[in-house]
Backbone as a printed PyTorch tensor [residue, N CA C, xyz], in Angstrom:
tensor([[[-13.9220,   9.4310,  -2.6160],
         [-12.8240,   8.9480,  -3.1540],
         [-12.1730,   7.8810,  -3.3070]],

        [[-11.7280,   7.5660,  -1.9340],
         [-11.3240,   6.3000,  -1.8230],
         [-12.2230,   5.2970,  -1.1520]],

        [[-12.6470,   4.1170,  -1.3940],
         [-13.5510,   3.1620,  -0.5890],
         [-12.8450,   2.3600,   0.1140]],

        [[-11.6460,   2.6350,   0.8750],
         [-11.2130,   1.8780,   1.9780],
         [-11.0960,   0.4770,   1.5990]],

        [[-10.3220,   0.1290,   0.6390],
         [ -9.8330,  -1.2620,   0.1270],
         [ -9.3230,  -1.9110,   1.2880]],

        [[ -9.3160,  -3.3800,   1.1640],
         [ -8.4090,  -4.1870,   2.1670],
         [ -7.2470,  -4.2890,   1.4260]],

        [[ -6.1970,  -3.8790,   2.1390],
         [ -4.8740,  -4.2440,   1.4490],
         [ -4.0880,  -5.1880,   2.1370]],

        [[ -3.5660,  -6.2280,   1.6940],
         [ -2.8640,  -7.1730,   2.4190],
         [ -1.4010,  -7.1800,   2.1750]],

        [[ -0.7660,  -6.9590,   3.0080],
         [  0.9050,  -7.0840,   2.8150],
         [  1.4820,  -8.3830,   3.7630]],

        [[  1.9050,  -9.4860,   2.8270],
         [  2.2750, -10.6440,   3.4050],
         [  3.9470, -10.7140,   3.5830]],

        [[  4.4890, -11.0840,   4.7190],
         [  5.8320, -11.2970,   4.5660],
         [  6.1170, -12.8730,   3.6600]],

        [[  7.1840, -12.8820,   3.4910],
         [  7.7920, -13.7000,   2.5810],
         [  7.4500, -15.3010,   3.3350]],

        [[  7.5630, -15.1830,   4.5540],
         [  7.4030, -16.3800,   5.3230],
         [  5.7280, -16.8770,   5.3470]],

        [[  4.8410, -15.4550,   5.3390],
         [  3.6320, -16.0450,   5.3260],
         [  3.4130, -16.4850,   4.1600]],

        [[  3.7130, -15.7720,   3.2280],
         [  3.0990, -16.1630,   1.8240],
         [  3.5310, -17.5740,   1.4210]],

        [[  4.6850, -17.8700,   1.7590],
         [  5.1450, -19.4110,   1.8120],
         [  4.0710, -20.4460,   2.5360]],

        [[  3.9100, -19.8420,   3.8080],
         [  3.1410, -20.8740,   4.6550],
         [  1.6570, -20.8300,   4.0420]],

        [[  1.3420, -20.1030,   3.7520],
         [ -0.1420, -19.9080,   3.1040],
         [ -0.0180, -20.5370,   2.0470]],

        [[  0.6560, -20.6330,   1.1210],
         [  0.4630, -21.3770,  -0.1950],
         [  0.8910, -22.9480,   0.2700]],

        [[  1.4520, -23.1760,   1.0340],
         [  1.7640, -24.3330,   1.7410],
         [  0.4770, -24.9620,   2.2870]],

        [[ -0.0600, -24.2610,   3.1310],
         [ -1.5690, -24.5300,   3.5260],
         [ -2.7280, -24.9380,   2.6250]],

        [[ -2.6390, -23.8490,   1.5790],
         [ -3.5010, -23.8690,   0.5820],
         [ -3.4860, -25.0450,  -0.2120]],

        [[ -2.1810, -25.4580,  -0.4750],
         [ -2.1340, -26.5720,  -1.4460],
         [ -2.4380, -27.9200,  -0.6880]],

        [[ -2.2530, -27.7810,   0.8860],
         [ -2.7540, -28.9730,   1.8490],
         [ -4.0550, -28.9420,   1.9800]],

        [[ -4.5530, -28.0110,   1.8380],
         [ -6.1720, -27.9050,   1.9820],
         [ -6.9600, -28.4360,   0.5680]],

        [[ -6.3260, -28.0810,  -0.5140],
         [ -6.8280, -28.2680,  -1.8330],
         [ -6.7010, -30.0410,  -1.7100]],

        [[ -5.6300, -30.6630,  -1.5190],
         [ -5.3050, -32.0770,  -1.3830],
         [ -6.5720, -32.5810,  -0.6260]],

        [[ -6.8430, -32.0740,   0.5050],
         [ -7.9390, -32.5260,   1.5020],
         [ -9.0330, -32.3940,   0.7370]],

        [[ -9.2920, -31.3170,   0.2400],
         [-10.6620, -31.1670,  -0.3650],
         [-10.8780, -32.2990,  -1.4200]],

        [[ -9.9290, -32.5790,  -2.1120],
         [ -9.9190, -33.5560,  -3.3460],
         [-10.6460, -34.8390,  -2.5770]],

        [[-10.0190, -35.2090,  -1.4220],
         [-10.4020, -36.6060,  -0.8430],
         [-11.5610, -36.3010,   0.1000]],

        [[-12.0560, -35.2380,   0.3100],
         [-13.1580, -34.6290,   0.8610],
         [-13.0730, -34.8830,   2.4070]],

        [[-12.1830, -34.3720,   2.8560],
         [-11.9320, -34.5410,   4.4690],
         [-10.9020, -33.0820,   4.7860]],

        [[-11.3070, -32.2850,   4.9100],
         [-10.6680, -31.0040,   5.0560],
         [-10.5880, -30.5340,   6.6440]],

        [[ -9.2470, -30.5530,   7.0140],
         [ -8.8940, -30.2760,   8.2940],
         [ -9.2640, -28.6690,   8.9140]],

        [[-10.3680, -28.2800,   9.5150],
         [-10.5850, -26.9820,   9.7470],
         [ -9.4490, -25.9700,  10.3570]],

        [[ -8.3200, -26.8600,  10.8720],
         [ -7.2560, -25.9290,  11.3240],
         [ -6.3400, -25.3520,  10.3240]],

        [[ -6.5080, -25.8560,   9.1850],
         [ -5.9500, -25.3820,   7.9440],
         [ -6.6020, -23.9350,   7.8410]],

        [[ -7.8680, -23.8800,   7.6340],
         [ -8.7890, -22.7420,   7.5640],
         [ -8.4050, -21.7750,   8.3950]],

        [[ -8.4120, -22.2180,   9.5250],
         [ -7.9550, -21.1860,  10.8680],
         [ -6.7160, -20.6780,  10.6840]],

        [[ -5.8670, -21.4280,  10.1420],
         [ -4.3900, -20.9000,   9.9830],
         [ -4.1840, -19.8420,   8.8610]],

        [[ -4.8300, -20.1480,   7.8160],
         [ -5.0340, -19.3360,   6.7150],
         [ -5.5890, -17.8820,   7.1280]],

        [[ -6.8300, -18.1530,   7.6040],
         [ -7.4850, -16.6700,   8.2300],
         [ -6.5230, -16.0270,   9.2800]],

        [[ -5.9110, -16.4740,  10.0810],
         [ -4.6790, -15.9970,  10.9650],
         [ -3.8880, -15.0820,  10.1890]],

        [[ -3.2960, -15.8950,   9.0570],
         [ -2.2500, -15.1940,   8.4060],
         [ -2.8870, -14.0440,   7.7510]],

        [[ -4.0040, -14.0850,   7.2220],
         [ -4.6280, -13.1380,   6.3090],
         [ -4.9200, -11.7420,   7.2180]],

        [[ -5.3030, -11.9500,   8.3540],
         [ -5.6300, -11.1160,   9.4980],
         [ -4.3160, -10.1310,   9.6990]],

        [[ -3.4030, -10.9600,  10.0320],
         [ -2.1330, -10.1910,  10.2970],
         [ -1.7550,  -9.5020,   8.9920]],

        [[ -1.9240, -10.0870,   7.7660],
         [ -1.7190,  -9.3200,   6.7650],
         [ -2.1900,  -8.2930,   6.3880]],

        [[ -3.6380,  -8.4320,   6.6540],
         [ -4.4760,  -6.8770,   6.4820],
         [ -4.0890,  -6.0400,   7.5530]],

        [[ -3.9020,  -6.3420,   8.5260],
         [ -3.4080,  -5.2010,   9.6890],
         [ -2.1980,  -4.6730,   9.2500]],

        [[ -1.1350,  -5.4770,   8.7170],
         [  0.1490,  -4.7900,   8.3000],
         [ -0.0790,  -3.9250,   7.0800]],

        [[ -1.1660,  -4.3510,   6.0170],
         [ -1.4700,  -3.6120,   4.8430],
         [ -2.2700,  -2.5300,   5.2270]],

        [[ -2.9250,  -2.1940,   6.1610],
         [ -3.9640,  -1.1960,   6.6820],
         [ -2.8570,   0.0300,   7.0770]],

        [[ -1.6940,  -0.4650,   7.9810],
         [ -0.7440,   0.2660,   8.6860],
         [  0.0680,   0.9950,   7.5450]],

        [[  0.4830,   0.1620,   6.3760],
         [  0.9420,   0.6340,   5.4890],
         [  0.3380,   1.7150,   4.5510]],

        [[ -0.8390,   1.3390,   4.2350],
         [ -1.8840,   2.1130,   3.5400],
         [ -1.9640,   3.4740,   4.0770]],

        [[ -2.0110,   3.5600,   5.6400],
         [ -2.2340,   4.9310,   6.0320],
         [ -0.9690,   5.6380,   6.0510]],

        [[  0.1370,   4.8320,   6.1510],
         [  1.4560,   5.8230,   6.3170],
         [  1.6220,   6.4800,   4.7900]],

        [[  1.2410,   5.6790,   3.6760],
         [  1.1070,   6.0020,   2.4000],
         [  0.3600,   7.2940,   2.1480]],

        [[ -0.8250,   7.3390,   2.7320],
         [ -2.0060,   8.5290,   2.9170],
         [ -0.9320,   9.5890,   3.3960]],

        [[ -0.3900,   9.5130,   4.6340],
         [  0.1240,  10.6420,   5.1990],
         [  1.4140,  11.3300,   4.4070]],

        [[  1.8730,  10.2670,   3.9100],
         [  3.1110,  10.8610,   2.9350],
         [  2.5630,  11.5590,   1.8190]],

        [[  1.2320,  11.2230,   1.1480],
         [  0.6140,  11.7530,   0.2170],
         [  0.1670,  13.2540,   0.6460]],

        [[ -0.4610,  13.0880,   1.5680],
         [ -0.8890,  14.5140,   2.3640],
         [  0.3120,  15.4330,   2.2910]],

        [[  1.4630,  15.2130,   3.1920],
         [  2.3860,  15.7210,   3.2660],
         [  2.9850,  16.5950,   2.1820]],

        [[  3.0620,  15.3810,   1.0220],
         [  3.5110,  15.9610,  -0.2820],
         [  2.4770,  17.1660,  -0.8980]],

        [[  1.2250,  16.7610,  -0.6540],
         [  0.4770,  18.1070,  -1.1570],
         [  0.6320,  19.2500,  -0.5400]],

        [[  0.8170,  19.2610,   0.7370],
         [  1.0190,  20.3070,   1.5600],
         [  2.4530,  20.9050,   1.0210]],

        [[  3.3500,  20.2370,   1.0660],
         [  4.7120,  20.8370,   0.4600],
         [  4.3290,  21.4330,  -0.7360]],

        [[  3.5890,  20.9370,  -1.7960],
         [  3.5580,  21.4080,  -3.2290],
         [  2.7720,  22.7410,  -3.2150]],

        [[  1.9620,  22.9310,  -1.8730],
         [  1.0840,  24.1650,  -1.8700],
         [  1.9030,  25.3010,  -1.3510]],

        [[  2.8150,  24.8370,  -0.7250],
         [  3.8470,  25.8020,   0.0450],
         [  4.9040,  26.2660,  -1.1860]],

        [[  5.1910,  25.3900,  -1.8240],
         [  6.2820,  25.9760,  -2.9200],
         [  5.5480,  26.6410,  -3.9520]],

        [[  4.2000,  26.2990,  -4.3740],
         [  3.4490,  27.1960,  -5.2670],
         [  3.6350,  28.5980,  -4.7600]],

        [[  2.8900,  28.4910,  -3.3960],
         [  2.7440,  29.9710,  -2.8420],
         [  4.4120,  30.5160,  -2.7530]],

        [[  5.2710,  29.7450,  -2.3720],
         [  6.8260,  30.5180,  -2.5890],
         [  7.1610,  30.9650,  -3.8900]],

        [[  6.4710,  30.2420,  -4.9940],
         [  7.1300,  30.5340,  -6.3440],
         [  6.2090,  31.8390,  -6.6310]],

        [[  5.0980,  32.1800,  -6.4040],
         [  4.3050,  33.1940,  -6.6800],
         [  4.6860,  34.2200,  -5.9640]],

        [[  5.2060,  34.5070,  -4.9010],
         [  5.8080,  35.4410,  -3.7920],
         [  7.2220,  35.7130,  -4.2050]],

        [[  8.0450,  34.9090,  -4.8260],
         [  9.3840,  35.0650,  -4.9090],
         [  9.7580,  36.0290,  -5.6950]],

        [[ 10.6910,  37.0020,  -5.2070],
         [ 11.4490,  38.1680,  -6.0940],
         [ 11.9700,  37.6710,  -7.6910]],

        [[ 11.9810,  38.2220,  -8.7360],
         [ 12.3350,  37.9370,  -9.9350],
         [ 13.8940,  37.2610,  -9.8420]],

        [[ 14.5110,  37.6310,  -8.8670],
         [ 15.9420,  36.9530,  -8.9870],
         [ 15.8060,  35.2540,  -8.2520]],

        [[ 14.7800,  35.2770,  -7.6800],
         [ 14.5850,  33.8130,  -6.7110],
         [ 13.7110,  32.7660,  -7.7140]],

        [[ 12.8400,  33.4500,  -8.7690],
         [ 11.9200,  32.5190,  -9.2430],
         [ 12.5390,  31.1090, -10.0960]],

        [[ 13.6790,  31.3540, -10.3070],
         [ 14.0250,  30.0920, -11.1570],
         [ 14.2970,  28.8990,  -9.7410]],

        [[ 14.9480,  29.3380,  -8.9840],
         [ 15.1190,  28.4280,  -7.6630],
         [ 13.6420,  27.9580,  -7.1750]],

        [[ 12.5890,  28.6110,  -7.1640],
         [ 11.2540,  28.4160,  -6.7160],
         [ 10.6270,  27.6970,  -7.7330]],

        [[ 10.7590,  27.8580,  -9.0260],
         [ 10.3400,  27.1620,  -9.8300],
         [ 10.8580,  25.5200, -10.0970]],

        [[ 11.8800,  25.5650,  -9.4890],
         [ 12.6030,  24.0330,  -9.6180],
         [ 12.1470,  23.4840,  -8.1590]],

        [[ 11.8050,  24.0380,  -7.1180],
         [ 11.5660,  23.7170,  -5.8290],
         [  9.9140,  23.2840,  -6.0030]],

        [[  9.2540,  23.8360,  -7.0240],
         [  7.6050,  23.7090,  -7.1760],
         [  7.7040,  22.2060,  -8.0450]],

        [[  8.6930,  22.2720,  -9.1490],
         [  8.5620,  21.1070,  -9.7480],
         [  9.0200,  19.6320,  -8.9930]],

        [[ 10.0060,  19.9570,  -8.1670],
         [ 10.4140,  18.9280,  -7.4040],
         [  9.1980,  18.3980,  -6.3800]],

        [[  8.4590,  19.2680,  -5.8200],
         [  7.4120,  18.8010,  -5.3930],
         [  6.1930,  18.4570,  -5.8730]],

        [[  5.8720,  18.8140,  -7.2760],
         [  4.9290,  18.1170,  -8.0930],
         [  5.5210,  16.8000,  -8.0830]],

        [[  6.8960,  16.5430,  -8.4900],
         [  7.2050,  15.1270,  -8.6750],
         [  6.8910,  14.1080,  -7.5760]],

        [[  7.2240,  14.6180,  -6.3380],
         [  7.0270,  14.0250,  -4.8100],
         [  5.5010,  13.7050,  -4.9640]],

        [[  4.5380,  14.5050,  -5.1470],
         [  3.3010,  14.2730,  -5.1460],
         [  3.1140,  13.2140,  -6.1190]],

        [[  3.4660,  13.4220,  -7.2980],
         [  3.2160,  11.9600,  -8.3790],
         [  3.4050,  10.7770,  -7.8760]],

        [[  4.5810,  10.8060,  -7.3720],
         [  5.2760,   9.4760,  -6.8220],
         [  4.4920,   8.8960,  -5.6430]],

        [[  3.9460,   9.7180,  -4.8040],
         [  2.9160,   9.4650,  -3.4580],
         [  1.7760,   8.9630,  -4.1010]],

        [[  0.9800,   9.5000,  -5.1210],
         [ -0.1250,   9.2430,  -5.7430],
         [ -0.0450,   7.7590,  -6.3950]],

        [[  0.9660,   7.6250,  -7.2150],
         [  1.2100,   6.4870,  -7.4610],
         [  1.3170,   5.4620,  -6.7690]],

        [[  2.2140,   5.6310,  -5.6010],
         [  2.5480,   4.4990,  -4.6200],
         [  0.8960,   4.1510,  -4.0410]],

        [[  0.1170,   5.2770,  -3.4700],
         [ -1.0720,   4.9830,  -3.0240],
         [ -1.9830,   4.1320,  -3.7420]],

        [[ -2.0210,   4.3780,  -5.0180],
         [ -2.8640,   3.8400,  -6.0640],
         [ -2.2990,   2.5360,  -6.2580]],

        [[ -1.0500,   2.2500,  -6.5100],
         [ -0.7930,   1.0260,  -6.4160],
         [ -0.8570,   0.0110,  -5.1450]],

        [[ -0.9920,   0.5520,  -4.0030],
         [ -1.0140,  -0.1820,  -2.8610],
         [ -2.8290,  -0.4550,  -2.9780]],

        [[ -3.4910,   0.2380,  -3.4000],
         [ -5.1420,   0.2840,  -3.4120],
         [ -5.4670,  -0.7080,  -4.2920]],

        [[ -4.7900,  -0.8650,  -5.2960],
         [ -5.2380,  -1.9770,  -6.4560],
         [ -4.5810,  -3.4500,  -6.2720]],

        [[ -3.6530,  -3.3990,  -5.4040],
         [ -3.0430,  -4.9190,  -5.1920],
         [ -3.7610,  -5.5970,  -4.0720]]])
């Protein structure tokens, strides 16, 4: 299903620092004298962003699994509900389906970024 993409989650400070280092490295590469410290700093920022992104993606997958479990429970409740409670059970199922859609959308968006 999923091919374990690398997800980066940069903080605002990391984004600014990485952009600044990239520009500095670009200027140095034009002068043909790149400081290896710049590359190490960028790689350090990328590693921390990848770790944070992996944690966030794992959390999104847990939310998605819980939403699917809740949907299955809501469907079972709807199927076994007495006639008087069918409308409320149907509303609960529809709300659970919406939560599953939102969770799947969030996981897909995170995996594509």
